[in-house]
XYZ file of C-alpha atoms in Angstrom:
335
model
C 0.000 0.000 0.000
C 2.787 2.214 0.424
C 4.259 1.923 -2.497
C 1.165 2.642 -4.345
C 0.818 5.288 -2.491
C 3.812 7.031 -3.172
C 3.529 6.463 -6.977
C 0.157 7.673 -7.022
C 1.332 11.247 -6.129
C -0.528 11.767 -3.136
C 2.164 12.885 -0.993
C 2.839 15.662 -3.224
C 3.080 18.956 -1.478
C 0.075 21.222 -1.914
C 1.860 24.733 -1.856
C -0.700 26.572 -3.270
C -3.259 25.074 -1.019
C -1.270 26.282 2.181
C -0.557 29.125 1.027
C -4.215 30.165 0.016
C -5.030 28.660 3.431
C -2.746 30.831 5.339
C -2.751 33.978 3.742
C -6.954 33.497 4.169
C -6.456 32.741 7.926
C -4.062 36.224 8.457
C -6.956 38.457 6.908
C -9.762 36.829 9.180
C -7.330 37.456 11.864
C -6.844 41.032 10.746
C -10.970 41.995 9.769
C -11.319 40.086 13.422
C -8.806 42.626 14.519
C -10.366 45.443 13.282
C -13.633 44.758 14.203
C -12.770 44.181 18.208
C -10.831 47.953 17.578
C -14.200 49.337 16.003
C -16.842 47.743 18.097
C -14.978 48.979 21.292
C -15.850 48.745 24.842
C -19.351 46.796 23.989
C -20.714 43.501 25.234
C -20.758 42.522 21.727
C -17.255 41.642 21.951
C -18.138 38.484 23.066
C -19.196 37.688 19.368
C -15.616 38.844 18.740
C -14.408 36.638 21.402
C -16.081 33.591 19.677
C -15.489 34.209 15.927
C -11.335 34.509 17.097
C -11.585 31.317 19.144
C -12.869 29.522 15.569
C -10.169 31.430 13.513
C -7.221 30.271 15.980
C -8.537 26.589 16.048
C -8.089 27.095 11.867
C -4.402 28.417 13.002
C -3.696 25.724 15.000
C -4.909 22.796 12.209
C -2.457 24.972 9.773
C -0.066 24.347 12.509
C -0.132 20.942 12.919
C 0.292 20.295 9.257
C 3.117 21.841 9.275
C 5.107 20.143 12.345
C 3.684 17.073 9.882
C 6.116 18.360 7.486
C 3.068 18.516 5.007
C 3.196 21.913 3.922
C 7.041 21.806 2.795
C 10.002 19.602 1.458
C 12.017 21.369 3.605
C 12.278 20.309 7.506
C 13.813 23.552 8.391
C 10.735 25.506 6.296
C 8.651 23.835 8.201
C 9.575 24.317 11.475
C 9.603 28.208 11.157
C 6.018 27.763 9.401
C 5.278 25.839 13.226
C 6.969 28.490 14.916
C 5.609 31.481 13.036
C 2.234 29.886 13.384
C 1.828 28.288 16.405
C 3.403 30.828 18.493
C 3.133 34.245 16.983
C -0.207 33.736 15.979
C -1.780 31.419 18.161
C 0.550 32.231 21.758
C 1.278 28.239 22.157
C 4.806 26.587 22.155
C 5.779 24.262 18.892
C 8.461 22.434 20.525
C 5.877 21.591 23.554
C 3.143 20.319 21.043
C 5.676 18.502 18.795
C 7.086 16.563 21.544
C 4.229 15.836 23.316
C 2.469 14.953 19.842
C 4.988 12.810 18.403
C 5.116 10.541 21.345
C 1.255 9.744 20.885
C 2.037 9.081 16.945
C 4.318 6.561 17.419
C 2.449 4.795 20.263
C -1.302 5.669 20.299
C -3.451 4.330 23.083
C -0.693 2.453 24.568
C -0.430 2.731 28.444
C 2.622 4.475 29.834
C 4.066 5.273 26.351
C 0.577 8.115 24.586
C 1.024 11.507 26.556
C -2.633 11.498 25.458
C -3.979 8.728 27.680
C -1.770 9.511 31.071
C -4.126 9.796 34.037
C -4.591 13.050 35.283
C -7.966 14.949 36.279
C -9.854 12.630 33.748
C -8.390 9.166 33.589
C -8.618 7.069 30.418
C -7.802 3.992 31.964
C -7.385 2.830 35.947
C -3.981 0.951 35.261
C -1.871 3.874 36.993
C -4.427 4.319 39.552
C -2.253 4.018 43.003
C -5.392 3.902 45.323
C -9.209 4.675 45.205
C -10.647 8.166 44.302
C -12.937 8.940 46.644
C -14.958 12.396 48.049
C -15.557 15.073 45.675
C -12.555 13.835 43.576
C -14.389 10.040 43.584
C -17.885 11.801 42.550
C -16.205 13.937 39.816
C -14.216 11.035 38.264
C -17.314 8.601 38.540
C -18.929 11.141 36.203
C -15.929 12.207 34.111
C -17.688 11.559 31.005
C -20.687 13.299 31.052
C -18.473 16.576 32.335
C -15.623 16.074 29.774
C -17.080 18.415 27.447
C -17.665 21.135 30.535
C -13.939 20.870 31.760
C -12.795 21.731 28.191
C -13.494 24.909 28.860
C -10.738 25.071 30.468
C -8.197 23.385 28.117
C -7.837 26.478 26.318
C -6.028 28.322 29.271
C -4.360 24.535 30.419
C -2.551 24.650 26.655
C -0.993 28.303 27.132
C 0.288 27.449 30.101
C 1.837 24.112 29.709
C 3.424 25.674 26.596
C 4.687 28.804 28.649
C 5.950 26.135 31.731
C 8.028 24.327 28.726
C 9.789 26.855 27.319
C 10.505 28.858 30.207
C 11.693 25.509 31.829
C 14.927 23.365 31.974
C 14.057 21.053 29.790
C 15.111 20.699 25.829
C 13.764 23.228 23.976
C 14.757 23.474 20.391
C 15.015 27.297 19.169
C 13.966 28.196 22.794
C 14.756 32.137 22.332
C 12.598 32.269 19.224
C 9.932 30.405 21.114
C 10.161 32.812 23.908
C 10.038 36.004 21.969
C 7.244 35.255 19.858
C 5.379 33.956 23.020
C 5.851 36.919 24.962
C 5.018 39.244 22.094
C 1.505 36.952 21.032
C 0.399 36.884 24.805
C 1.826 40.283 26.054
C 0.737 42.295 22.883
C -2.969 40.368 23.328
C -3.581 41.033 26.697
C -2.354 44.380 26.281
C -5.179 45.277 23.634
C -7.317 43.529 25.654
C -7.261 45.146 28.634
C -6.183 48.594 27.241
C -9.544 48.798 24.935
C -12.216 46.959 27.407
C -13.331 47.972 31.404
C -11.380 45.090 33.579
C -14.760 42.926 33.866
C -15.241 43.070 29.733
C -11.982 41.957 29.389
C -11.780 39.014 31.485
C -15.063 38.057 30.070
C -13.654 38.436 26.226
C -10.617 36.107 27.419
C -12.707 33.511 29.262
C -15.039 33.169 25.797
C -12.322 32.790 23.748
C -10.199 30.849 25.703
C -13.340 28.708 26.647
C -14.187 28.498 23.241
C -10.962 27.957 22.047
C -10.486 24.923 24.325
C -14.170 23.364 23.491
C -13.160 23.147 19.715
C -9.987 21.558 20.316
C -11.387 18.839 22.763
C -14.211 17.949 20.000
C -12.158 17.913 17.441
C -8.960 15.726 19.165
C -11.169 13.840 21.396
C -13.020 11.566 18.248
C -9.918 9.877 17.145
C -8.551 7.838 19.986
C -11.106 8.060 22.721
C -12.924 5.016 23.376
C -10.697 3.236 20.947
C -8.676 -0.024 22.253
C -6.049 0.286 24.817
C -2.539 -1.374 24.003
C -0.962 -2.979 27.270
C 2.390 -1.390 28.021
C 4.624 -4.004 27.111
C 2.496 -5.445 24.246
C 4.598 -5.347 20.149
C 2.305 -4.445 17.327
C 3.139 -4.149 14.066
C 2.843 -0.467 12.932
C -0.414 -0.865 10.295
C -2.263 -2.400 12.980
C -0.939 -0.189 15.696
C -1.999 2.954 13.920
C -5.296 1.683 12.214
C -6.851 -0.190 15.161
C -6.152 3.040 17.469
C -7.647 5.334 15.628
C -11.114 6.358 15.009
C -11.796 8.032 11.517
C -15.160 10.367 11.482
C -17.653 10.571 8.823
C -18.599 13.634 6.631
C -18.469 16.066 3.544
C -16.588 19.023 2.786
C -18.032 20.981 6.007
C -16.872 18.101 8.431
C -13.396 18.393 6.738
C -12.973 22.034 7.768
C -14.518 21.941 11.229
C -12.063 19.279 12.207
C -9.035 20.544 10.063
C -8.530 17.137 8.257
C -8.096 15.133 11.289
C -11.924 13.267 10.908
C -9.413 10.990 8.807
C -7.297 10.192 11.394
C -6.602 6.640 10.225
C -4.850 8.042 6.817
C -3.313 10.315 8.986
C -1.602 8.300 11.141
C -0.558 6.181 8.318
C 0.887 8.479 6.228
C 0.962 11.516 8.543
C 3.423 13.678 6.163
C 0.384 13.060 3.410
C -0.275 16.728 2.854
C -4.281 17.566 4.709
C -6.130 17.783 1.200
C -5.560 14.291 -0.045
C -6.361 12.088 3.109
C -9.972 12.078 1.112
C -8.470 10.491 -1.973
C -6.233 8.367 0.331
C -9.057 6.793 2.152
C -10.317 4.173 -0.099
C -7.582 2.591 -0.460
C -6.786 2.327 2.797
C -10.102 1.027 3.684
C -10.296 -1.440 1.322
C -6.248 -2.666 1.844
C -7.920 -3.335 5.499
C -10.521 -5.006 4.433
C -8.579 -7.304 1.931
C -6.473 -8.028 5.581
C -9.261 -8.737 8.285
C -8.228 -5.096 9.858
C -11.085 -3.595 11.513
C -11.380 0.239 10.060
C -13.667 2.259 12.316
C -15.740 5.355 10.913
C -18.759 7.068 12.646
C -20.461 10.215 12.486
C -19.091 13.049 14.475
C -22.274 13.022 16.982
C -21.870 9.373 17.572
C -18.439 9.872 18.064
C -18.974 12.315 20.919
C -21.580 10.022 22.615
C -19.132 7.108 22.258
C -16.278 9.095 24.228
C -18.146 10.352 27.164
C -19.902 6.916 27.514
C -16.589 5.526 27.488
C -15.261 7.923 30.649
C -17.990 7.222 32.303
C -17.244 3.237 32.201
C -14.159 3.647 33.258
C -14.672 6.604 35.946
C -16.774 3.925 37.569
C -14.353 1.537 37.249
C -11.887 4.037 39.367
C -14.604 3.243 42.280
C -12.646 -0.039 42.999
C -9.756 -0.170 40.342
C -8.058 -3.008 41.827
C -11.247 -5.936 41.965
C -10.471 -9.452 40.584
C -11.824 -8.667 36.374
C -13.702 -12.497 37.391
C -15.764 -10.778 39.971
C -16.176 -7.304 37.807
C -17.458 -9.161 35.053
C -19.754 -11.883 36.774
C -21.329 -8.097 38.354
């Protein structure tokens, strides 16, 4: 399948489709711009706050192409492309997401290897569980799923951070003072406007919207792929077609699904060929659905809706699991 692949001319680079893309995305940003300048000190901001929190998910989808290397032939094109984008524009660290990201690529849904799956406020599995969770912490985690969509609100501000936390850290950062400046300037010169145009209580309002926002679109978007998909034990071997096909949860729709979820509602192609430039996972996928069927791989597609209800009634299984994570799987089962 690769091979076919390759000689089909799918993996291409699509310059003129980035560039459209981006140059489109910098004059949304701009009208956006100049409409929160014109509109002033109004509640109507909030509109503002929304439409920018849309616009910078777009940013971030450009983004992650490019730390794909999709845009490109060049690595080192890219990576300013990631930094230019990610940063400048959108205030969050490339070398933070790349790492981070690149881990779950080559190990998705595998315990203790996918950054994506590691227990934290919601858990996605009760393997690293050290003891029961129990008092408000029990009662929030035996309901994860149903408030997963709720605490996303919040993932908008959690991404600034952890990208401000890495690159202002000790750890490896590659291009760390480029990272910084743009970082600084993108936050700094946003909350200056910000606060400078709108009354204190506007302002934080406008932020918590967009930030809010911002967060929401990124959960629903990510969330689909992996979520509710089969766990890999830590020490199991997989070969990498079924590793990245079994893992991963492809979404159904047209042209309008494809730009709400930036290309990644074919998440299987992507993780397959994940350098295949965003516009021609559609003309990838029936080949790779029917080189799984010829193989007895399972290839798993569902609408975005189902999708959603499929992830939070997958939290809540195992959030109720967390209620006694250690009981013989016998005795949970015969229950």
């Amino acid at each position: 399948m690769s091979r076919a692949v390759h000689e089909s001319g799918l993996m291409r680079r699509r310059h003129a489709y980035y560039w459209v893309r981006f140059l489109a995305l910098t004059a949304l940003l701009a009208l956006t711009f100049a409409a929160f300048v014109v509109i002033g000190p109004s509640w109507w901001q909030l509109v503002v706050a929304a439409v920018l929190a849309v616009l910078l998910g777009q940013v971030m989808f450009l983004g992650h192409d490019a730390a794909h290397r999709q845009i490109f032939d060049s690595g080192r094109w890219n990576d300013w492309s990631s930094l230019v984008i990610a940063n400048l524009y959108a205030g969050m660290s490339y070398g933070w997401w790349q790492h981070k990201h690149s881990r779950h690529h080559a190990k998705p849904n595998q315990i203790g290897a996918d950054p994506d799956i590691a227990t934290d406020v919601i858990i996605f599995h009760t393997q690293d569980l050290r003891a029961v969770r129990t008092g408000l912490k029990g009662w929030l985690t035996q309901r994860q799923g149903w408030l997963f969509f709720p605490l996303l609100l919040l993932e908008g501000l959690n991404l600034h951070v952890s990208g401000v936390k890495t690159v202002f850290g000790r750890g490896t950062v590659k291009r760390r003072p480029v990272e910084i400046a743009f970082m600084t300037l993108r936050i700094g010169g946003y909350l200056g406007i910000v606060f400078w145009l709108l009354p204190v209580g506007m302002a934080f309002a406008f932020l918590g919207v967009q930030l809010g926002l911002f967060g929401v679109y990124m959960g629903a978007v990510f969330a689909p792929n992996h979520k509710g998909m089969p766990l890999v034990p830590r020490d199991a071997r997989l070969d990498f077609l079924r590793r990245q096909v079994l893992m991963s949860r492809n979404v159904r729709g047209g042209p309008t699904t494809d730009l709400f979820m930036g290309g990644l509602n074919y998440q299987i192609e992507h993780h397959l060929f994940p350098s295949m430039p965003r516009p021609n996972l559609r003309r990838l996928q029936p080949t790779v659905r029917a080189f799984c069927a010829e193989h007895g791989i399972s290839y798993a597609e569902t609408s975005l809706p189902r999708s959603w209800g499929i992830v939070v009634r997958h939290l809540n299984a195992v959030g109720l699991a967390a209620r006694d994570p250690f009981q013989c799987p016998l005795v949970a089962q015969y229950r």
